[in-house]
Amino acid sequence: MTAQERKAETVSLLQGLGLKEYEAWSFLALTQLSAGTAKEISEISEVPRTRVYDSVRVLESKGLVQVQHSNPQQFRAVSIEEATAILRQQYDARIDTLRSHLEALDSQPPTADSDRMQEVWALSGHDGIEARTHNLLADADSEIVLLVVEEELLTEALYDRLHDAVDRGVDVIIGGETDAIIGKLDTEMPSVKVFETELDWLLGPASDDEVAISRLLLVDRTTLLVSSFYPDDDRDESHEQAVFANGLENGIVVLLRRIISSGLLPVANPVR
């Protein structure tokens, strides 16, 4: 990544956290200066000088910039630690407000037969699939069977969810596709049964035109998540795809339940 690409991505991130484009470029310029005038900010950021003043006033109101009322005025960005703390607090506050508004909205009650509802949904994008995976792990009541094919999926957040499940008394079984994955799982999850998968036929051969499974999760023998990607594709993580299936009698769940969990634990099938 070039320096200019890194700057552009930083501005994009700042915009995602609530700053407008000129505000983001002005703040970025100030992080490169110990202090600067509107002219200096404009020269570095290429923000029109007349717009720098407006941008800096907004940044000052957000606590991100300090102003020295000299002639000409001098501006200084707060430290990176302070800026990120301020932005995180503002972002978290927005999320909390959004959640309260969403929860306050009227919604239809679940159907009486919701426990047996059969559903298949598609998910797209690595972040969304990760979030659904972690939510399923957090909601598990009796059993988790997880097959990990991509080593990058072994994050601290995943380990935390699995440890929490073990602490709740959930039976956890983890399969790894490679020796490296098995080794990491054995180290991080010594109290959990780890097995080396023999499902190569399910995952398919490794080639640049063959889709590969990255994870396969079965929770309480009723809910299934399978994610896939093209391992040699240059596209970003947003192109990871997944299928999420729920329902005791769902054919996909029944099939995968028998394939990956048969004989691994003597857990009875859920009661109808």
Coordinates of C-alpha atoms in Angstrom, one line a residue:
M1 CA 0.0 0.0 0.0
T2 CA 1.4 3.4 -1.0
A3 CA 1.5 6.4 1.3
Q4 CA -1.3 8.0 -0.7
E5 CA -3.4 4.9 -0.6
R6 CA -3.0 4.7 3.1
K7 CA -4.0 8.4 3.5
A8 CA -7.1 7.8 1.3
E9 CA -8.1 4.7 3.4
T10 CA -7.5 6.7 6.6
V11 CA -9.8 9.5 5.4
S12 CA -12.4 6.8 4.4
L13 CA -12.3 5.4 7.9
L14 CA -12.7 8.8 9.5
Q15 CA -15.7 9.5 7.3
G16 CA -17.1 6.2 8.4
L17 CA -16.8 7.5 12.0
G18 CA -18.8 10.6 11.3
L19 CA -16.4 13.2 9.8
K20 CA -17.1 14.9 6.4
E21 CA -14.5 14.6 3.7
Y22 CA -12.9 18.0 4.2
E23 CA -12.9 17.5 8.0
A24 CA -11.1 14.2 7.6
W25 CA -8.5 15.6 5.3
S26 CA -7.9 18.6 7.5
F27 CA -7.5 16.4 10.6
L28 CA -5.1 14.0 8.7
A29 CA -3.0 17.0 7.7
L30 CA -2.8 18.2 11.3
T31 CA -1.6 14.8 12.5
Q32 CA 1.4 15.4 10.3
L33 CA 2.1 18.8 11.8
S34 CA 3.1 19.8 15.3
A35 CA 0.8 22.8 14.7
G36 CA -0.3 24.5 11.5
T37 CA -2.1 27.5 10.0
A38 CA -5.1 27.2 7.7
K39 CA -2.7 27.9 4.8
E40 CA -0.4 25.0 5.8
I41 CA -3.3 22.7 6.3
S42 CA -4.6 23.6 2.9
E43 CA -1.2 23.0 1.3
I44 CA -0.9 19.5 2.8
S45 CA -4.5 18.4 2.5
E46 CA -5.5 20.2 -0.7
V47 CA -8.6 21.3 1.1
P48 CA -9.6 24.9 -0.1
R49 CA -8.3 27.4 2.5
T50 CA -11.7 28.9 3.0
R51 CA -13.1 25.4 3.8
V52 CA -10.3 24.6 6.2
Y53 CA -11.7 27.1 8.7
D54 CA -15.1 25.5 8.6
S55 CA -13.6 22.1 8.9
V56 CA -11.4 23.0 11.9
R57 CA -14.3 24.6 13.7
V58 CA -16.2 21.3 13.5
L59 CA -13.1 19.3 14.6
E60 CA -12.7 21.7 17.5
S61 CA -16.3 21.1 18.6
K62 CA -15.7 17.4 18.5
G63 CA -12.6 17.7 20.7
L64 CA -10.2 16.6 18.0
V65 CA -8.4 19.9 17.4
Q66 CA -7.1 22.7 19.6
V67 CA -6.9 26.3 18.5
Q68 CA -4.4 29.0 19.4
H69 CA -5.9 32.5 18.8
S70 CA -2.7 34.1 17.5
N71 CA -2.3 35.9 14.2
P72 CA -2.5 33.9 12.1
Q73 CA -4.4 31.3 14.1
Q74 CA -2.6 28.1 14.8
F75 CA -4.3 24.7 15.0
R76 CA -3.1 21.4 16.5
A77 CA -4.6 17.9 16.5
V78 CA -4.9 16.2 19.8
S79 CA -2.8 13.0 20.3
I80 CA -3.7 9.9 18.4
E81 CA -4.6 8.1 21.6
E82 CA -7.0 10.9 22.6
A83 CA -8.5 11.2 19.1
T84 CA -9.2 7.5 18.8
A85 CA -10.7 7.5 22.3
I86 CA -13.0 10.4 21.4
L87 CA -14.1 8.8 18.1
R88 CA -14.6 5.4 19.8
Q89 CA -16.8 7.0 22.5
Q90 CA -18.9 8.9 19.9
Y91 CA -19.2 5.8 17.7
D92 CA -20.3 3.6 20.7
A93 CA -22.8 6.2 21.7
R94 CA -24.3 6.1 18.2
I95 CA -24.5 2.4 18.3
D96 CA -26.2 2.4 21.7
T97 CA -28.7 5.0 20.5
L98 CA -29.4 3.0 17.4
R99 CA -30.0 -0.2 19.4
S100 CA -32.4 1.5 21.7
H101 CA -34.4 2.9 18.8
L102 CA -34.5 -0.4 17.0
E103 CA -35.6 -2.2 20.2
A104 CA -38.3 0.4 20.7
L105 CA -39.9 -0.3 17.3
D106 CA -42.9 -2.5 17.1
S107 CA -42.2 -5.9 15.7
Q108 CA -44.3 -8.9 14.9
P109 CA -44.3 -11.7 17.6
P110 CA -42.7 -15.0 16.6
T111 CA -45.1 -17.7 15.4
A112 CA -46.2 -20.4 17.8
D113 CA -44.3 -23.0 15.9
S114 CA -41.0 -21.0 15.7
D115 CA -38.9 -23.7 17.3
R116 CA -39.6 -26.0 14.4
M117 CA -39.4 -23.4 11.7
Q118 CA -37.2 -24.4 8.8
E119 CA -35.1 -21.6 7.3
V120 CA -32.2 -21.2 4.9
W121 CA -30.6 -17.8 4.5
A122 CA -27.7 -16.5 2.6
L123 CA -25.0 -14.3 4.1
S124 CA -22.3 -12.3 2.4
G125 CA -19.2 -10.6 3.6
H126 CA -16.6 -11.7 6.1
D127 CA -17.6 -9.4 9.0
G128 CA -21.3 -10.4 8.8
I129 CA -20.4 -14.1 8.7
E130 CA -18.0 -13.7 11.7
A131 CA -20.7 -11.9 13.7
R132 CA -23.3 -14.6 12.9
T133 CA -20.7 -17.3 13.9
H134 CA -20.0 -15.7 17.2
N135 CA -23.7 -15.1 17.9
L136 CA -24.5 -18.8 17.3
L137 CA -21.6 -19.9 19.6
A138 CA -22.9 -17.5 22.3
D139 CA -26.5 -18.9 22.0
A140 CA -25.5 -22.6 22.0
D141 CA -27.2 -24.7 24.7
S142 CA -26.0 -28.2 24.4
E143 CA -23.4 -28.9 21.6
I144 CA -21.1 -27.1 19.3
V145 CA -19.4 -28.9 16.4
L146 CA -17.0 -26.6 14.5
L147 CA -14.9 -27.4 11.5
V148 CA -12.1 -24.9 10.8
V149 CA -10.5 -24.9 7.4
E150 CA -9.0 -21.4 7.2
E151 CA -6.3 -20.8 9.9
E152 CA -7.1 -17.0 9.8
L153 CA -10.5 -17.8 11.5
L154 CA -8.7 -18.7 14.7
T155 CA -9.1 -15.4 16.4
E156 CA -9.1 -14.4 20.1
A157 CA -12.8 -13.5 19.7
L158 CA -13.5 -17.1 18.5
Y159 CA -11.5 -18.6 21.4
D160 CA -13.4 -16.4 23.9
R161 CA -16.8 -17.6 22.6
L162 CA -15.7 -21.2 22.7
H163 CA -14.3 -20.9 26.3
D164 CA -17.5 -19.2 27.3
A165 CA -19.5 -22.2 25.9
V166 CA -17.3 -24.7 27.7
D167 CA -17.9 -22.7 31.0
R168 CA -21.7 -23.0 30.4
G169 CA -21.4 -26.8 30.1
V170 CA -21.8 -27.0 26.3
D171 CA -20.1 -29.9 24.6
V172 CA -17.6 -28.5 22.2
I173 CA -16.0 -30.5 19.4
I174 CA -13.6 -28.8 17.0
G175 CA -12.2 -30.2 13.7
G176 CA -9.2 -28.8 11.9
E177 CA -8.2 -29.3 8.3
T178 CA -4.4 -28.9 8.7
D179 CA -1.8 -29.9 11.3
A180 CA -1.2 -26.2 12.0
I181 CA -4.8 -25.6 12.9
I182 CA -4.9 -28.8 15.0
G183 CA -1.8 -27.6 16.9
K184 CA -3.3 -24.2 17.6
L185 CA -6.6 -25.6 18.7
D186 CA -4.9 -28.1 21.0
T187 CA -2.9 -25.3 22.6
E188 CA -5.7 -22.8 23.0
M189 CA -8.5 -25.3 23.9
P190 CA -6.8 -28.1 25.9
S191 CA -10.1 -29.1 27.5
V192 CA -12.0 -29.5 24.2
K193 CA -12.1 -32.5 21.9
V194 CA -10.2 -31.7 18.7
F195 CA -10.3 -34.0 15.7
E196 CA -8.6 -34.0 12.3
T197 CA -11.3 -33.9 9.7
E198 CA -11.5 -36.5 7.0
L199 CA -13.9 -34.5 4.9
D200 CA -11.6 -33.7 2.0
W201 CA -14.2 -34.9 -0.5
L202 CA -16.6 -32.3 0.9
L203 CA -14.0 -29.5 0.7
G204 CA -12.9 -30.3 -2.8
P205 CA -9.5 -29.9 -4.5
A206 CA -7.5 -26.8 -4.1
S207 CA -7.5 -24.9 -7.4
D208 CA -7.9 -21.4 -8.6
D209 CA -11.4 -22.0 -10.0
E210 CA -12.7 -24.2 -7.1
V211 CA -14.7 -22.8 -4.2
A212 CA -13.4 -23.8 -0.8
I213 CA -15.2 -24.2 2.6
S214 CA -13.7 -21.9 5.2
R215 CA -15.8 -23.0 8.2
L216 CA -18.6 -25.3 9.0
L217 CA -20.5 -24.8 12.3
L218 CA -23.3 -27.0 13.7
V219 CA -25.0 -25.7 16.9
D220 CA -27.3 -27.9 19.1
R221 CA -27.7 -30.2 16.1
T222 CA -30.4 -27.9 14.7
T223 CA -28.6 -24.9 13.3
L224 CA -25.9 -24.9 10.6
L225 CA -23.6 -22.3 9.1
V226 CA -21.3 -23.0 6.1
S227 CA -19.1 -20.4 4.6
S228 CA -17.0 -20.5 1.4
F229 CA -14.6 -18.5 -0.7
Y230 CA -12.3 -18.7 -3.6
P231 CA -8.8 -19.3 -2.1
D232 CA -6.8 -17.9 -5.0
D233 CA -9.2 -15.0 -5.8
D234 CA -7.8 -11.5 -5.5
R235 CA -11.1 -10.1 -4.3
D236 CA -11.4 -8.8 -0.8
E237 CA -13.0 -10.4 2.2
S238 CA -16.4 -8.9 1.4
H239 CA -16.8 -11.7 -1.2
E240 CA -16.9 -14.5 1.4
Q241 CA -20.3 -16.2 1.2
A242 CA -22.2 -18.4 3.6
V243 CA -25.4 -20.4 4.0
F244 CA -27.2 -20.3 7.4
A245 CA -29.8 -23.0 7.9
N246 CA -32.1 -23.4 10.9
G247 CA -34.7 -26.0 11.8
L248 CA -34.7 -29.4 13.3
E249 CA -36.2 -31.1 10.3
N250 CA -34.3 -29.0 7.7
G251 CA -32.7 -31.4 5.2
I252 CA -29.4 -29.6 5.0
V253 CA -29.0 -29.6 8.8
V254 CA -30.0 -33.3 9.0
L255 CA -27.4 -34.3 6.3
L256 CA -24.5 -32.3 7.8
R257 CA -25.4 -33.3 11.3
R258 CA -25.0 -37.0 10.4
I259 CA -21.8 -36.3 8.4
I260 CA -19.8 -34.3 10.9
S261 CA -21.1 -35.3 14.3
S262 CA -22.0 -39.0 14.0
G263 CA -20.0 -40.9 16.6
L264 CA -18.1 -37.9 17.9
L265 CA -20.2 -37.5 21.1
P266 CA -22.9 -39.7 22.5
V267 CA -25.4 -36.8 22.5
A268 CA -29.0 -37.7 21.8
N269 CA -30.8 -36.0 19.0
P270 CA -32.9 -33.0 20.1
V271 CA -36.4 -33.9 21.2
R272 CA -39.1 -33.1 18.6

